[in-house]
Coordinates of N, CA, C and O in Angstrom, one line a residue:
Y1 N -63.7 -140.9 33.7 CA -63.0 -140.5 32.6 C -62.8 -139.0 33.0 O -63.5 -138.2 33.5
N2 N -61.6 -138.6 32.6 CA -61.1 -137.2 32.9 C -60.6 -136.5 31.6 O -59.7 -137.1 31.0
S3 N -61.2 -135.5 31.2 CA -60.6 -134.7 30.1 C -59.8 -133.6 30.6 O -60.1 -132.8 31.3
G4 N -58.6 -133.7 29.8 CA -57.5 -132.7 30.3 C -57.3 -131.4 29.5 O -57.6 -131.6 28.1
Y5 N -56.8 -130.5 29.9 CA -56.5 -129.2 29.2 C -55.1 -128.8 29.6 O -54.8 -128.8 30.7
S6 N -54.3 -128.3 28.6 CA -52.9 -127.9 28.8 C -53.1 -126.3 28.6 O -53.7 -125.9 27.8
A7 N -52.4 -125.7 29.5 CA -52.2 -124.2 29.2 C -51.4 -123.8 28.1 O -51.7 -123.0 27.3
A8 N -50.3 -124.7 28.0 CA -49.4 -124.4 27.0 C -50.0 -125.1 25.5 O -50.8 -126.0 25.6
G9 N -49.5 -124.7 24.4 CA -50.0 -125.1 23.1 C -49.1 -126.0 22.4 O -48.0 -126.3 22.9
A10 N -49.7 -126.6 21.5 CA -48.9 -127.6 20.6 C -47.7 -126.9 20.0 O -47.8 -125.7 19.7
G11 N -46.6 -127.7 19.9 CA -45.4 -127.1 19.5 C -44.5 -126.5 20.5 O -43.5 -125.9 20.2
T12 N -44.8 -126.7 22.0 CA -44.0 -126.4 22.9 C -43.7 -127.6 23.7 O -44.5 -128.5 23.9
K13 N -42.5 -127.5 24.4 CA -42.0 -128.6 25.5 C -43.1 -128.6 26.6 O -43.3 -129.5 27.2
E14 N -43.5 -127.4 27.0 CA -44.5 -127.3 28.2 C -45.7 -127.8 27.9 O -46.3 -128.6 28.8
Y15 N -46.2 -128.1 26.7 CA -47.4 -128.8 26.5 C -47.1 -130.4 26.9 O -47.9 -130.9 27.5
F16 N -46.0 -130.8 26.4 CA -45.7 -132.2 26.6 C -45.4 -132.4 28.2 O -46.0 -133.5 28.6
Y17 N -44.9 -131.5 28.9 CA -44.6 -131.6 30.3 C -45.9 -131.6 31.0 O -46.1 -132.4 31.8
Q18 N -46.7 -130.7 30.7 CA -48.0 -130.6 31.4 C -48.9 -131.9 31.1 O -49.5 -132.5 32.0
S19 N -48.9 -132.4 29.8 CA -49.6 -133.6 29.4 C -49.0 -134.8 30.2 O -49.8 -135.6 30.7
A20 N -47.7 -134.9 30.2 CA -47.2 -136.1 30.9 C -47.5 -136.0 32.3 O -47.8 -137.1 32.9
A21 N -47.6 -135.0 33.0 CA -47.9 -134.9 34.5 C -49.5 -135.2 34.7 O -49.8 -136.1 35.6
Y22 N -50.2 -134.8 33.8 CA -51.7 -135.0 33.8 C -51.9 -136.6 33.6 O -52.7 -137.2 34.3
I23 N -51.2 -137.2 32.6 CA -51.3 -138.5 32.3 C -50.8 -139.4 33.5 O -51.4 -140.3 33.8
L24 N -49.7 -139.1 33.9 CA -49.1 -139.9 35.1 C -49.9 -139.9 36.3 O -50.1 -141.0 36.9
T25 N -50.5 -138.7 36.6 CA -51.3 -138.6 37.9 C -52.6 -139.4 37.6 O -53.1 -140.1 38.5
G26 N -53.3 -139.3 36.4 CA -54.5 -139.8 36.2 C -54.5 -141.3 36.1 O -55.2 -142.1 36.7
V27 N -53.6 -141.8 35.2 CA -53.6 -143.4 34.9 C -53.1 -144.0 36.2 O -53.7 -145.1 36.6
T28 N -52.1 -143.5 37.0 CA -51.7 -144.2 38.1 C -52.6 -144.2 39.4 O -52.6 -144.8 40.2
S29 N -53.7 -143.3 39.1 CA -54.8 -143.2 40.1 C -56.0 -144.0 39.8 O -57.1 -143.9 40.3
G30 N -55.9 -144.6 38.6 CA -57.0 -145.4 38.0 C -58.1 -144.7 37.3 O -59.2 -145.2 36.9
V31 N -57.7 -143.5 36.6 CA -58.6 -142.6 35.8 C -58.3 -142.9 34.4 O -57.1 -142.9 33.9
T32 N -59.3 -143.1 33.6 CA -59.2 -143.1 32.1 C -59.0 -141.6 31.6 O -59.7 -140.6 32.1
T33 N -57.9 -141.3 31.0 CA -57.6 -140.0 30.5 C -57.8 -139.9 29.1 O -57.8 -140.8 28.2
G34 N -58.0 -138.6 28.5 CA -58.1 -138.3 27.2 C -56.9 -137.3 26.8 O -56.3 -136.8 27.7
T35 N -56.6 -137.2 25.6 CA -55.6 -136.4 25.1 C -55.8 -135.0 25.6 O -56.8 -134.3 25.3
P36 N -54.8 -134.5 26.5 CA -55.1 -133.0 26.9 C -55.3 -132.0 25.5 O -54.3 -132.1 24.8
F37 N -56.1 -131.2 25.8 CA -56.4 -130.1 24.7 C -55.2 -129.0 24.8 O -55.2 -128.5 25.8
P38 N -54.3 -128.8 23.7 CA -53.5 -127.7 23.9 C -54.1 -126.4 23.9 O -55.2 -126.2 23.3
A39 N -53.3 -125.6 24.5 CA -53.8 -124.1 24.6 C -55.2 -123.9 25.2 O -56.0 -123.2 24.7
A40 N -55.5 -124.8 26.1 CA -56.8 -124.7 26.8 C -57.9 -125.1 25.9 O -59.1 -124.8 26.1
G41 N -57.6 -125.6 24.7 CA -58.7 -126.0 23.7 C -59.3 -124.8 23.0 O -60.4 -124.9 22.3
V42 N -58.6 -123.6 22.9 CA -59.2 -122.4 22.5 C -58.5 -121.9 21.2 O -59.0 -121.0 20.5
K43 N -57.4 -122.6 20.8 CA -56.6 -122.1 19.6 C -57.2 -122.9 18.4 O -57.2 -124.1 18.4
M44 N -57.5 -122.1 17.3 CA -57.9 -122.8 16.2 C -56.8 -123.5 15.4 O -55.8 -123.2 15.5
D45 N -57.2 -124.9 15.0 CA -56.1 -125.6 14.4 C -54.9 -125.9 15.4 O -53.7 -126.1 14.8
G46 N -55.1 -125.8 16.7 CA -54.1 -125.9 17.6 C -53.8 -127.3 18.1 O -53.1 -127.6 19.2
M47 N -54.1 -128.2 17.4 CA -53.9 -129.8 17.8 C -53.5 -130.5 16.5 O -53.8 -130.2 15.5
T48 N -52.4 -131.3 16.7 CA -51.9 -132.2 15.6 C -52.0 -133.7 16.1 O -52.2 -134.1 17.0
P49 N -51.8 -134.6 15.1 CA -51.7 -136.0 15.4 C -50.6 -136.4 16.5 O -50.7 -137.5 17.0
L50 N -49.6 -135.6 16.6 CA -48.5 -136.0 17.5 C -49.0 -135.9 19.0 O -48.4 -136.6 19.8
E51 N -49.9 -135.1 19.4 CA -50.4 -135.0 20.7 C -51.1 -136.2 21.1 O -50.8 -136.8 22.2
P52 N -52.0 -136.8 20.4 CA -52.7 -138.0 20.9 C -51.7 -139.3 20.7 O -51.8 -140.0 21.6
K53 N -50.7 -139.2 19.9 CA -49.7 -140.2 19.9 C -48.9 -140.2 21.2 O -48.7 -141.2 21.8
F54 N -48.6 -138.9 21.6 CA -47.8 -138.8 23.0 C -48.8 -139.3 24.1 O -48.3 -140.1 25.0
H55 N -49.9 -139.0 24.1 CA -50.9 -139.4 25.0 C -50.9 -141.0 25.2 O -50.8 -141.6 26.2
T56 N -51.0 -141.6 24.0 CA -50.9 -143.2 24.1 C -49.8 -143.7 24.6 O -49.8 -144.7 25.3
E57 N -48.8 -143.1 24.2 CA -47.3 -143.6 24.5 C -47.1 -143.4 26.1 O -46.7 -144.2 26.8
M58 N -47.5 -142.3 26.5 CA -47.4 -141.9 28.0 C -48.4 -142.8 28.8 O -48.1 -143.3 29.9
A59 N -49.6 -142.9 28.3 CA -50.7 -143.9 29.2 C -50.1 -145.2 29.1 O -50.2 -145.9 30.2
D60 N -49.5 -145.7 28.1 CA -48.8 -147.1 28.2 C -47.9 -147.2 29.2 O -47.6 -148.1 30.1
A61 N -47.0 -146.2 29.2 CA -45.8 -146.1 30.2 C -46.4 -145.9 31.6 O -45.8 -146.6 32.6
A62 N -47.4 -145.1 31.8 CA -47.9 -144.8 33.1 C -48.5 -146.2 33.8 O -48.5 -146.3 34.9
C63 N -49.0 -147.0 32.9 CA -49.6 -148.3 33.4 C -48.7 -149.1 34.2 O -49.0 -150.0 34.9
Q64 N -47.4 -148.9 33.8 CA -46.3 -149.7 34.3 C -45.8 -149.1 35.8 O -44.9 -149.7 36.3
L65 N -46.4 -148.0 36.1 CA -45.9 -147.3 37.4 C -46.9 -147.3 38.4 O -48.1 -147.3 38.1
T66 N -46.4 -147.2 39.7 CA -47.4 -146.9 40.8 C -47.6 -145.4 41.0 O -46.7 -144.7 40.4
R67 N -48.5 -145.0 41.9 CA -48.6 -143.7 42.2 C -47.3 -143.2 42.9 O -46.9 -142.1 42.7
A68 N -46.8 -144.1 43.8 CA -45.5 -143.6 44.5 C -44.4 -143.5 43.6 O -43.6 -142.5 43.8
Q69 N -44.4 -144.2 42.5 CA -43.1 -144.1 41.5 C -43.6 -142.8 40.7 O -42.6 -142.0 40.2
A70 N -44.7 -142.5 40.4 CA -45.1 -141.4 39.4 C -44.9 -140.1 40.1 O -44.6 -139.1 39.5
S71 N -45.2 -139.9 41.5 CA -45.3 -138.7 42.2 C -44.0 -138.0 42.0 O -44.1 -136.8 41.7
P72 N -42.9 -138.4 42.3 CA -41.7 -137.7 42.1 C -41.4 -137.1 40.7 O -40.8 -136.1 40.5
I73 N -41.8 -138.0 39.8 CA -41.6 -137.6 38.4 C -42.5 -136.3 38.1 O -42.1 -135.4 37.4
V74 N -43.7 -136.4 38.6 CA -44.7 -135.3 38.5 C -44.2 -134.0 39.1 O -44.3 -133.1 38.5
A75 N -43.6 -134.2 40.1 CA -42.9 -133.1 40.9 C -41.8 -132.3 39.9 O -41.7 -131.3 40.0
K76 N -41.0 -133.2 39.4 CA -40.0 -132.7 38.5 C -40.6 -132.0 37.2 O -40.1 -131.1 36.8
L77 N -41.6 -132.7 36.7 CA -42.2 -131.9 35.5 C -42.9 -130.7 35.9 O -42.9 -129.7 35.1
L78 N -43.4 -130.5 37.2 CA -44.0 -129.2 37.5 C -43.0 -128.2 37.6 O -43.3 -127.1 37.2
E79 N -41.8 -128.4 38.0 CA -40.6 -127.5 37.9 C -40.4 -126.9 36.6 O -39.9 -125.9 36.3
K80 N -40.7 -127.9 35.5 CA -40.5 -127.4 34.1 C -41.5 -126.6 33.5 O -41.4 -126.0 32.5
Y81 N -42.7 -126.6 34.1 CA -43.7 -125.9 33.5 C -44.5 -124.9 34.4 O -45.3 -124.1 33.9
E82 N -44.2 -125.0 35.7 CA -45.0 -124.1 36.6 C -44.9 -122.6 36.3 O -45.8 -121.8 36.5
H83 N -43.7 -122.0 36.0 CA -43.4 -120.7 36.0 C -44.2 -120.0 34.8 O -44.6 -119.0 35.2
P84 N -44.3 -120.5 33.8 CA -45.0 -119.7 32.7 C -46.5 -120.0 32.7 O -47.1 -119.6 31.5
L85 N -47.0 -120.4 33.7 CA -48.4 -120.9 33.5 C -49.3 -119.5 33.6 O -50.4 -119.6 33.1
D86 N -48.8 -118.5 34.2 CA -49.7 -117.2 34.0 C -49.7 -116.6 32.8 O -50.7 -116.0 32.3
T87 N -48.6 -116.8 31.9 CA -48.6 -116.4 30.5 C -48.1 -117.5 29.7 O -47.0 -117.5 29.1
P88 N -48.8 -118.5 29.4 CA -48.5 -119.8 28.7 C -48.2 -119.4 27.1 O -48.8 -118.6 26.7
D89 N -47.3 -120.2 26.6 CA -47.0 -120.2 25.2 C -48.2 -120.9 24.4 O -48.2 -122.2 24.8
L90 N -49.0 -120.2 23.7 CA -50.1 -120.9 23.0 C -49.6 -121.7 21.9 O -50.5 -122.4 21.2
G91 N -48.5 -121.7 21.6 CA -47.9 -122.7 20.6 C -48.3 -122.3 19.2 O -48.5 -121.2 18.8
M92 N -48.3 -123.2 18.3 CA -48.4 -123.1 16.9 C -49.6 -124.0 16.5 O -50.1 -124.8 17.1
T93 N -49.9 -123.8 15.1 CA -51.0 -124.5 14.5 C -50.6 -125.7 13.7 O -49.5 -125.8 13.4
Y94 N -51.5 -126.5 13.4 CA -51.2 -127.7 12.7 C -50.4 -127.4 11.4 O -49.5 -128.1 11.2
P95 N -50.9 -126.4 10.7 CA -50.2 -126.3 9.4 C -48.6 -125.6 9.6 O -47.7 -125.9 8.8
E96 N -48.4 -125.2 10.8 CA -47.0 -124.8 11.1 C -46.2 -125.8 11.7 O -44.9 -125.8 11.6
L97 N -46.9 -126.9 12.2 CA -46.2 -128.0 12.9 C -46.1 -129.3 12.0 O -45.2 -130.1 12.2
F98 N -47.0 -129.4 11.0 CA -47.1 -130.6 10.2 C -46.9 -130.3 8.8 O -47.4 -129.3 8.3
D99 N -46.3 -131.2 8.1 CA -46.2 -131.2 6.6 C -47.6 -131.6 6.1 O -48.1 -132.7 6.4
L100 N -48.3 -130.7 5.4 CA -49.7 -130.9 4.9 C -49.8 -132.0 3.9 O -50.9 -132.6 3.7
D101 N -48.7 -132.1 3.2 CA -48.7 -133.1 2.0 C -48.4 -134.5 2.5 O -48.9 -135.5 2.0
T102 N -47.6 -134.7 3.6 CA -47.3 -136.0 4.0 C -48.0 -136.4 5.4 O -48.0 -137.4 5.8
N103 N -48.6 -135.3 6.0 CA -49.2 -135.5 7.2 C -48.2 -136.1 8.3 O -48.5 -136.9 9.1
T104 N -47.0 -135.4 8.3 CA -45.9 -135.8 9.2 C -45.4 -134.6 9.9 O -45.5 -133.5 9.3
P105 N -44.9 -134.8 11.3 CA -44.4 -133.6 11.8 C -43.2 -133.1 11.1 O -42.4 -133.8 10.5
K106 N -43.1 -131.7 11.1 CA -41.9 -131.1 10.5 C -40.6 -131.5 11.4 O -40.9 -131.9 12.6
D107 N -39.6 -131.4 10.8 CA -38.4 -131.9 11.4 C -38.2 -131.2 12.8 O -37.9 -132.0 13.9
F108 N -38.3 -130.0 13.0 CA -38.1 -129.4 14.4 C -39.1 -129.9 15.5 O -38.7 -130.0 16.5
Y109 N -40.4 -130.2 15.0 CA -41.3 -130.7 15.8 C -41.0 -132.1 16.4 O -41.2 -132.4 17.4
Q110 N -40.7 -132.9 15.3 CA -40.2 -134.3 15.6 C -39.1 -134.4 16.6 O -39.1 -135.1 17.5
K111 N -38.0 -133.4 16.4 CA -37.1 -133.3 17.1 C -37.3 -133.1 18.6 O -36.8 -133.6 19.6
M112 N -38.3 -132.0 18.6 CA -38.7 -131.6 20.2 C -39.3 -132.8 20.8 O -39.1 -133.1 22.0
Y113 N -40.2 -133.6 20.0 CA -40.9 -134.7 20.7 C -39.9 -135.7 21.1 O -40.0 -136.2 22.1
E114 N -38.9 -136.0 20.2 CA -37.9 -137.1 20.8 C -37.2 -136.5 21.9 O -36.8 -137.4 22.8
E115 N -36.8 -135.3 22.0 CA -36.0 -134.7 23.1 C -36.8 -134.8 24.5 O -36.4 -135.1 25.4
V116 N -38.1 -134.4 24.4 CA -39.1 -134.6 25.6 C -39.0 -136.1 25.9 O -39.0 -136.3 27.1
K117 N -39.4 -137.0 25.2 CA -39.4 -138.4 25.4 C -38.1 -138.8 26.0 O -38.2 -139.7 27.1
A118 N -37.0 -138.5 25.6 CA -35.6 -138.8 26.2 C -35.6 -138.2 27.6 O -35.1 -139.0 28.6
E119 N -36.1 -137.0 27.8 CA -36.2 -136.4 29.1 C -36.9 -137.2 30.2 O -36.5 -137.6 31.2
L120 N -38.1 -137.6 29.7 CA -38.9 -138.4 30.4 C -38.4 -139.8 30.8 O -38.5 -140.3 32.0
V121 N -37.7 -140.3 29.9 CA -37.0 -141.8 30.2 C -36.0 -141.4 31.3 O -35.8 -142.3 32.3
E122 N -35.1 -140.4 31.2 CA -34.3 -140.1 32.3 C -34.8 -139.9 33.6 O -34.2 -140.1 34.7
M123 N -36.1 -139.4 33.5 CA -36.8 -139.2 34.9 C -37.4 -140.4 35.5 O -37.8 -140.5 36.5
G124 N -37.4 -141.5 34.5 CA -38.0 -142.7 35.1 C -39.2 -143.3 34.5 O -39.8 -144.2 34.9
V125 N -39.6 -142.6 33.6 CA -40.9 -143.0 32.7 C -40.5 -144.0 31.7 O -39.6 -143.7 30.9
P126 N -41.0 -145.2 31.7 CA -40.7 -146.3 30.9 C -41.5 -146.1 29.5 O -42.0 -147.1 29.0
I127 N -41.2 -144.9 28.9 CA -41.9 -144.7 27.6 C -40.9 -145.2 26.5 O -39.8 -145.4 26.6
K128 N -41.6 -145.8 25.4 CA -40.8 -146.4 24.4 C -40.6 -145.5 23.3 O -41.4 -144.5 23.0

């Protein structure tokens, strides 16, 4: 089992890119992964239900790939999040990202989530 941490926080595309790279490398190498903690796990209320959902969808997709197939995708992802690693965006909090009455992502966060998933599909990740 490998517990992951993302430098970027929830509510950022960089969180999803870092998480996708972690999940793709772990699962295709035979490692059980956990949902990466946003903002290195130090931000109060810094995780929402959308991050574990993404983890589950990515892990299912990664099971369909080999390490050789995942490697170039991970390299492309690295290009998307490598530069701001020294000063990562720590993102937003659960109340800023989710409607507290319905427990659903706010529109802008759901849109970001769908955009990242579309990017991953274009890169070759068989995510649904």
